[in-house]
Short mmCIF file of C-alpha atoms and ligand atoms in Angstrom, two decimals:
data_model
loop_
_atom_site.label_atom_id
_atom_site.label_comp_id
_atom_site.label_asym_id
_atom_site.label_seq_id
_atom_site.Cartn_x
_atom_site.Cartn_y
_atom_site.Cartn_z
CA MET A 36 0.00 0.00 0.00
CA THR A 37 1.13 3.54 -0.63
CA GLU A 38 0.64 6.73 1.30
CA LYS A 39 -2.22 7.72 -1.06
CA ASP A 40 -4.25 4.68 0.01
CA PHE A 41 -4.61 6.27 3.44
CA ILE A 42 -6.28 9.47 2.27
CA LEU A 43 -9.92 9.38 3.31
CA LYS A 44 -12.35 9.21 0.40
CA LYS A 45 -15.56 11.22 0.53
CA THR A 46 -17.76 10.42 3.52
CA ASN A 47 -21.06 11.58 4.78
CA LEU A 48 -19.64 13.85 7.49
CA SER A 49 -22.96 15.34 8.46
CA SER A 50 -24.06 11.89 9.61
CA LEU A 51 -22.07 12.01 12.82
CA ASN A 52 -22.65 14.80 15.33
CA LYS A 53 -21.07 13.53 18.45
CA GLY A 54 -19.82 10.46 20.22
CA SER A 55 -16.97 8.89 22.10
CA PHE A 56 -14.53 6.04 21.56
CA THR A 57 -12.13 4.42 24.02
CA TRP A 58 -9.08 2.31 23.26
CA LYS A 59 -6.47 0.65 25.42
CA SER A 60 -3.14 0.47 23.66
CA PRO A 61 0.10 -1.12 24.83
CA SER A 62 3.68 -0.01 24.99
CA ASN A 63 6.29 -2.06 23.11
CA ILE A 64 9.97 -2.88 23.52
CA ALA A 65 12.17 -2.99 20.44
CA LEU A 66 14.36 -6.06 19.96
CA VAL A 67 16.04 -4.63 16.87
CA LYS A 68 16.04 -0.89 17.38
CA TYR A 69 14.83 1.99 15.27
CA TRP A 70 17.31 4.84 15.59
CA GLY A 71 17.52 7.30 12.71
CA LYS A 72 14.74 8.55 10.45
CA SER A 73 13.91 10.82 7.55
CA GLU A 74 10.82 12.93 6.93
CA PRO A 75 7.94 12.09 7.45
CA GLN A 76 8.84 9.57 10.17
CA ILE A 77 10.38 7.10 7.72
CA PRO A 78 12.77 4.75 9.51
CA LYS A 79 16.35 4.35 8.27
CA ASN A 80 16.15 0.64 9.06
CA ALA A 81 13.49 -1.91 9.87
CA SER A 82 12.78 -2.63 13.54
CA ILE A 83 11.00 -5.41 15.40
CA SER A 84 9.41 -5.40 18.84
CA PHE A 85 7.57 -7.32 21.50
CA THR A 86 4.20 -5.77 22.19
CA LEU A 87 3.77 -5.45 25.96
CA ASN A 88 0.72 -6.36 28.01
CA ASN A 89 0.67 -4.53 31.35
CA CYS A 90 2.19 -1.20 30.30
CA HIS A 91 -0.56 0.57 28.39
CA THR A 92 -2.46 3.80 27.87
CA THR A 93 -6.24 4.06 27.90
CA THR A 94 -7.63 6.98 25.94
CA SER A 95 -11.19 8.16 25.48
CA LEU A 96 -11.86 10.57 22.67
CA GLU A 97 -15.07 12.56 22.97
CA PHE A 98 -16.08 14.51 19.90
CA SER A 99 -18.89 16.89 18.99
CA LYS A 100 -19.51 18.87 15.84
CA LYS A 101 -18.16 22.44 16.05
CA GLU A 102 -20.91 25.03 16.23
CA LYS A 103 -19.05 27.32 13.86
CA PRO A 104 -16.81 25.48 11.43
CA ASN A 105 -13.20 26.73 11.20
CA LYS A 106 -9.83 25.31 10.21
CA ASP A 107 -8.36 25.18 13.73
CA TYR A 108 -7.94 22.09 15.89
CA SER A 109 -10.14 22.23 18.96
CA ILE A 110 -8.61 19.98 21.62
CA GLN A 111 -8.84 19.68 25.36
CA VAL A 112 -6.55 17.19 27.10
CA ILE A 113 -7.27 15.61 30.47
CA PHE A 114 -4.46 13.39 31.73
CA GLU A 115 -5.27 11.26 34.77
CA GLY A 116 -8.08 13.64 35.75
CA GLU A 117 -6.16 16.89 35.30
CA ILE A 118 -6.39 19.38 32.45
CA LYS A 119 -3.02 19.38 30.70
CA ASP A 120 -2.58 22.32 28.35
CA ASN A 121 1.12 21.48 28.00
CA PHE A 122 0.19 18.27 26.12
CA LYS A 123 -1.63 20.27 23.44
CA PRO A 124 1.29 21.40 21.23
CA LYS A 125 2.41 17.80 20.65
CA ILE A 126 -1.11 16.69 19.81
CA LYS A 127 -1.68 19.68 17.53
CA LYS A 128 1.54 18.86 15.71
CA PHE A 129 0.27 15.29 15.34
CA PHE A 130 -3.12 16.52 14.05
CA LYS A 131 -1.35 18.74 11.51
CA ARG A 132 0.54 15.72 10.19
CA ILE A 133 -2.54 13.50 9.92
CA GLU A 134 -5.15 16.02 8.71
CA LYS A 135 -4.46 15.07 5.10
CA TYR A 136 -5.53 11.49 5.87
CA ILE A 137 -8.49 12.21 8.16
CA PRO A 138 -9.67 15.72 7.20
CA PHE A 139 -12.68 15.46 9.54
CA ILE A 140 -10.49 16.43 12.51
CA THR A 141 -11.12 20.12 11.85
CA GLU A 142 -14.89 19.56 12.06
CA TYR A 143 -15.09 18.56 15.71
CA ASP A 144 -14.36 19.77 19.23
CA PHE A 145 -12.33 17.02 20.91
CA VAL A 146 -11.87 16.11 24.55
CA ILE A 147 -9.05 13.59 25.03
CA LYS A 148 -9.12 11.79 28.38
CA THR A 149 -6.07 9.63 28.88
CA LYS A 150 -4.31 7.61 31.56
CA ASN A 151 -1.34 5.26 31.79
CA SER A 152 -1.11 1.96 33.66
CA PHE A 153 2.47 2.85 34.63
CA PRO A 154 3.50 5.83 36.75
CA HIS A 155 3.97 9.07 34.82
CA SER A 156 7.51 9.60 36.06
CA SER A 157 8.85 6.11 35.55
CA GLY A 158 11.17 6.81 32.65
CA ILE A 159 8.86 4.65 30.51
CA ALA A 160 8.02 6.55 27.36
CA SER A 161 4.25 6.83 26.90
CA SER A 162 4.50 8.10 23.34
CA ALA A 163 4.06 4.67 21.70
CA SER A 164 1.03 3.64 23.77
CA GLY A 165 -0.38 7.19 23.89
CA MET A 166 -0.12 7.94 20.18
CA SER A 167 -1.41 4.52 19.15
CA ALA A 168 -4.42 4.79 21.50
CA LEU A 169 -5.28 8.21 20.08
CA ALA A 170 -4.81 7.01 16.50
CA LEU A 171 -7.18 4.10 17.16
CA CYS A 172 -9.85 6.44 18.60
CA LEU A 173 -9.58 8.64 15.50
CA ILE A 174 -9.77 5.64 13.20
CA SER A 175 -12.96 4.56 15.01
CA ILE A 176 -14.52 7.85 13.88
CA GLU A 177 -13.45 7.07 10.32
CA LYS A 178 -15.03 3.63 10.60
CA GLU A 179 -18.28 5.24 11.76
CA LEU A 180 -18.20 7.62 8.80
CA ASN A 181 -17.24 4.91 6.38
CA PRO A 182 -18.46 1.50 7.66
CA GLU A 183 -17.20 -0.26 4.55
CA ILE A 184 -13.56 -0.18 5.60
CA THR A 185 -12.20 -3.57 6.62
CA GLN A 186 -10.63 -4.44 9.96
CA GLU A 187 -7.36 -5.07 8.16
CA TYR A 188 -7.38 -1.59 6.61
CA LEU A 189 -8.40 -0.05 9.91
CA LEU A 190 -5.44 -1.56 11.78
CA LYS A 191 -3.00 -0.60 9.03
CA LYS A 192 -4.25 2.94 8.92
CA ALA A 193 -4.17 3.20 12.73
CA SER A 194 -0.52 2.12 12.64
CA PHE A 195 0.14 4.55 9.76
CA LEU A 196 -1.36 7.47 11.74
CA ALA A 197 0.31 6.43 15.01
CA ARG A 198 3.67 6.40 13.20
CA LEU A 199 3.19 10.05 12.30
CA GLY A 200 2.82 10.81 16.04
CA SER A 201 5.78 8.74 17.20
CA GLY A 202 7.67 6.24 15.05
CA SER A 203 7.66 3.39 17.53
CA ALA A 204 3.88 3.86 18.05
CA ALA A 205 3.42 2.18 14.65
CA ARG A 206 4.42 -1.03 16.47
CA SER A 207 1.84 -0.67 19.27
CA ILE A 208 -1.39 -1.60 17.50
CA GLU A 209 -1.04 -5.36 17.19
CA GLY A 210 0.68 -8.16 19.08
CA GLU A 211 2.75 -10.10 19.75
CA ILE A 212 5.74 -9.36 17.59
CA VAL A 213 5.60 -6.47 15.14
CA VAL A 214 7.90 -5.42 12.31
CA TRP A 215 7.98 -1.85 11.08
CA GLY A 216 10.13 -0.76 8.15
CA GLU A 217 10.56 -2.23 4.70
CA HIS A 218 12.74 -5.31 4.79
CA LYS A 219 13.65 -7.62 1.92
CA ASN A 220 13.13 -10.79 3.96
CA ILE A 221 9.83 -9.85 5.58
CA ASN A 222 6.89 -10.12 3.20
CA ASN A 223 4.59 -7.10 3.12
CA SER A 224 6.76 -5.08 5.51
CA SER A 225 6.47 -1.33 5.04
CA ASP A 226 8.05 1.94 6.11
CA LEU A 227 4.54 3.33 6.47
CA TYR A 228 3.08 1.01 9.13
CA GLY A 229 3.83 -1.96 11.33
CA ILE A 230 2.79 -5.52 10.49
CA LYS A 231 2.50 -8.63 12.63
CA PHE A 232 5.59 -10.82 12.32
CA PRO A 233 4.38 -13.01 9.45
CA LYS A 234 5.87 -16.38 10.49
CA LYS A 235 4.96 -18.91 13.15
CA ILE A 236 6.88 -18.17 16.33
CA HIS A 237 8.53 -21.04 18.24
CA LYS A 238 6.89 -21.94 21.54
CA ASN A 239 10.04 -20.89 23.44
CA PHE A 240 8.90 -17.33 22.85
CA ASN A 241 5.32 -17.84 24.02
CA ASN A 242 4.40 -15.44 26.78
CA TYR A 243 7.96 -14.11 27.00
CA GLN A 244 8.59 -12.10 30.16
CA ASP A 245 9.81 -8.51 30.40
CA THR A 246 10.53 -7.14 33.86
CA ILE A 247 11.32 -3.44 33.64
CA LEU A 248 13.78 -2.22 36.24
CA LEU A 249 13.25 1.48 36.91
CA VAL A 250 16.79 2.70 37.42
CA ASP A 251 16.05 6.33 36.63
CA LYS A 252 12.52 7.68 36.68
CA GLY A 253 13.42 11.16 35.51
CA GLU A 254 12.50 12.90 32.27
CA LYS A 255 14.27 11.65 29.16
CA GLN A 256 17.76 13.16 28.92
CA VAL A 257 17.62 13.16 25.13
CA SER A 258 14.31 13.67 23.34
CA SER A 259 13.48 11.25 20.53
CA THR A 260 13.70 14.00 17.92
CA ILE A 261 17.19 15.02 19.02
CA GLY A 262 18.16 11.36 19.36
CA HIS A 263 17.14 10.37 15.85
CA ASN A 264 18.83 13.46 14.44
CA LEU A 265 22.11 12.32 15.98
CA MET A 266 22.18 9.68 13.25
CA ASN A 267 22.41 12.34 10.52
CA ASN A 268 26.10 12.75 9.75
CA HIS A 269 26.95 10.06 12.30
CA PRO A 270 30.26 8.39 11.30
CA PHE A 271 28.84 4.88 11.76
CA ALA A 272 25.30 5.53 10.51
CA GLN A 273 25.29 3.43 7.35
CA GLN A 274 27.02 0.48 9.04
CA ARG A 275 24.42 0.64 11.80
CA PHE A 276 21.45 0.68 9.42
CA ASP A 277 22.90 -2.28 7.51
CA GLN A 278 23.61 -4.14 10.75
CA ALA A 279 20.04 -3.61 12.01
CA ASN A 280 18.63 -4.98 8.76
CA ASP A 281 20.97 -8.01 8.99
CA ASN A 282 19.84 -8.53 12.58
CA ILE A 283 16.20 -8.59 11.45
CA SER A 284 17.05 -11.43 9.04
CA LYS A 285 18.85 -13.30 11.82
CA LEU A 286 16.06 -12.72 14.32
CA LYS A 287 13.49 -13.94 11.79
CA GLU A 288 15.20 -17.37 11.88
CA ILE A 289 15.83 -17.31 15.63
CA LEU A 290 12.16 -16.66 16.39
CA GLN A 291 11.07 -19.55 14.19
CA ILE A 292 13.56 -22.16 15.40
CA GLY A 293 13.43 -21.05 19.05
CA ASP A 294 17.19 -20.53 19.44
CA LEU A 295 17.31 -18.82 22.83
CA LYS A 296 21.11 -18.58 22.99
CA ALA A 297 21.25 -16.75 19.66
CA PHE A 298 18.34 -14.55 20.81
CA VAL A 299 20.21 -13.49 23.97
CA ASN A 300 23.30 -12.62 21.98
CA LEU A 301 21.48 -10.59 19.34
CA ILE A 302 19.21 -8.71 21.75
CA GLU A 303 22.00 -7.57 24.06
CA SER A 304 24.17 -6.56 21.13
CA GLU A 305 21.29 -4.45 19.75
CA ALA A 306 20.81 -2.70 23.10
CA LEU A 307 24.48 -1.89 23.49
CA THR A 308 24.75 -0.77 19.87
CA LEU A 309 21.90 1.71 20.37
CA HIS A 310 23.80 3.20 23.30
CA ALA A 311 27.09 3.05 21.40
CA MET A 312 25.47 5.18 18.68
CA MET A 313 24.65 7.80 21.30
CA MET A 314 28.10 7.69 22.81
CA THR A 315 29.74 8.15 19.41
CA SER A 316 27.52 10.92 18.03
CA ASN A 317 28.21 14.61 18.28
CA PRO A 318 26.92 15.88 20.66
CA TYR A 319 27.48 12.63 22.59
CA PHE A 320 25.47 11.18 25.46
CA VAL A 321 25.83 8.47 28.06
CA LEU A 322 22.31 7.43 29.00
CA MET A 323 23.22 4.47 31.19
CA LYS A 324 23.66 5.08 34.91
CA PRO A 325 26.09 3.23 37.20
CA ASN A 326 23.19 1.04 38.33
CA THR A 327 22.37 0.13 34.71
CA LEU A 328 25.86 -1.36 34.44
CA LYS A 329 25.61 -3.07 37.83
CA ILE A 330 22.42 -4.79 36.64
CA ILE A 331 24.03 -5.84 33.35
CA GLU A 332 27.01 -7.34 35.18
CA LYS A 333 24.70 -9.22 37.56
CA ILE A 334 22.69 -10.60 34.65
CA TRP A 335 25.87 -11.82 32.95
CA GLU A 336 27.09 -13.42 36.17
CA TYR A 337 23.73 -15.14 36.77
CA ARG A 338 23.65 -16.41 33.21
CA LYS A 339 27.15 -17.83 33.51
CA ASN A 340 26.38 -19.57 36.78
CA THR A 341 22.96 -20.95 35.94
CA LYS A 342 22.85 -21.34 32.13
CA SER A 343 19.66 -19.29 32.21
CA ASN A 344 18.44 -17.59 29.04
CA ILE A 345 17.90 -14.28 30.78
CA CYS A 346 19.04 -11.19 28.88
CA PHE A 347 18.58 -7.43 28.91
CA THR A 348 17.58 -4.76 26.49
CA LEU A 349 17.57 -0.98 26.83
CA ASP A 350 15.59 1.94 25.49
CA ALA A 351 17.08 5.39 25.05
CA GLY A 352 17.51 5.70 28.82
CA ALA A 353 18.87 4.06 31.96
CA ASN A 354 16.05 1.60 32.70
CA VAL A 355 16.69 -2.07 32.01
CA HIS A 356 14.22 -4.47 30.41
CA VAL A 357 15.00 -7.98 31.66
CA LEU A 358 13.77 -10.56 29.15
CA PHE A 359 13.37 -14.28 29.86
CA PRO A 360 11.29 -17.31 28.82
CA GLU A 361 8.12 -18.04 30.76
CA LYS A 362 9.42 -21.39 31.97
CA GLU A 363 12.24 -19.64 33.88
CA LYS A 364 9.80 -17.25 35.52
CA GLU A 365 9.98 -18.53 39.09
CA LYS A 366 13.77 -18.74 39.33
CA VAL A 367 14.46 -15.50 37.50
CA ASN A 368 11.88 -13.56 39.51
CA LEU A 369 13.64 -14.68 42.69
CA PHE A 370 16.98 -13.56 41.26
CA ILE A 371 15.51 -10.18 40.28
CA LEU A 372 13.99 -9.72 43.72
CA ASN A 373 17.10 -10.77 45.63
CA GLU A 374 19.79 -9.25 43.47
CA LEU A 375 18.54 -6.60 41.07
CA ILE A 376 15.79 -4.61 42.75
CA GLN A 377 18.34 -2.91 44.99
CA TYR A 378 19.59 -1.00 41.92
CA CYS A 379 16.15 0.43 41.08
CA GLN A 380 15.03 3.87 42.17
CA ASN A 381 12.91 3.31 45.29
CA ASN A 382 13.05 -0.43 44.48
CA HIS A 383 10.50 0.11 41.73
CA TYR A 384 10.02 -2.32 38.86
CA ILE A 385 7.20 -3.50 36.59
CA CYS A 386 6.49 -7.12 35.62
CA ASP A 387 5.26 -7.40 32.07
CA THR A 388 4.84 -10.02 29.36
CA VAL A 389 4.36 -10.08 25.64
CA GLY A 390 0.81 -9.02 24.80
CA ALA A 391 -1.81 -9.29 22.08
CA GLY A 392 -2.13 -5.63 21.09
CA ALA A 393 -4.68 -2.85 21.46
CA SER A 394 -8.33 -3.38 22.34
CA GLN A 395 -11.44 -1.24 22.16
CA LYS A 396 -13.21 -0.57 25.46
O1 PMV B 303 9.28 6.39 18.58
P1 PMV B 303 10.41 7.26 18.96
O2 PMV B 303 10.65 8.38 17.99
O3 PMV B 303 10.27 7.76 20.37
O4 PMV B 303 11.77 6.40 18.91
C1 PMV B 303 11.98 5.27 19.70
C2 PMV B 303 13.39 4.84 19.64
C3 PMV B 303 13.80 3.71 20.57
O5 PMV B 303 12.85 3.51 21.57
C4 PMV B 303 15.12 4.03 21.22
C5 PMV B 303 13.98 2.40 19.78
C6 PMV B 303 12.74 1.75 19.27
O6 PMV B 303 12.83 1.14 18.20
O7 PMV B 303 11.69 1.78 19.96
#
């Protein structure tokens, strides 16, 4: 599909005066990372992620026809019960990007009521779950205006719109493993939207666990926009994009044959490479904290001593995602509790698993 396929055809706008839709949409954790993009939110390499289950955003979108039509966006944002005018610029920027595809957004007054399942200051980015939940609410309006659209089109377009809000949000519509970015070895993959990993996944990866250790709950040190821009003129950029695409091919096999050892190796290398890109850009950043490294060392020690398949991955921050197969859950949870929680801010951590994607409420 091309970008043109997402432009809304004529609908009977007058048919819908007001209403409300609610969606719950998950966060996701990239296994092969997206870092570097070109306009408009086109990734420099394909990425692949686990959709999460417990970390999610629930958004209700109330809409009513404007009394006097105008070209402005009319938005009120209520986050966890409080009016948040400081959220508006980001949402208006998002609306500006998506107006071409859903022109009806200038016709309504919107009230966006949103909440996260994870604490606001946890260092967990809510942009993927937040933007995908909002995109799904907007797509529900389109479905109402144009009931002929299929579920398949609806999910693709939701991912397409979410991507224009935050790249990784394209991967937060469906579960359990999602690929975003055109890749020669993944049929039907696209730079425009995420797709479900198209092959059967080995049972070793069923219900995979992700325990998120909250090492630093502060605001992001480097915004996504600045972060992605670091890859322009980066001395290792092209090698990195090629490596990520190679890693997708490798991971495609690993996920099908259930090779946990190869998974551990690839996932940790991806995480460290993401951080290496930040350390070797100009300006340069170190986003890990001393406790991030302590946790990594402990994980390596535990793996050596027990032959566990535990591994870590990182986002663009200091928190650590500890990944492990469901069958190791009991033992690894004990290890996390006894040995790793001490490195978390206020001992805080979140237990999550791979999830099935967004759902309408
Ligand atoms: O979606 P963005 O623009 O916030 O970028 C996310 C980038 C990483 O989280 C670091 C990697 C990824 O693929 O999710």
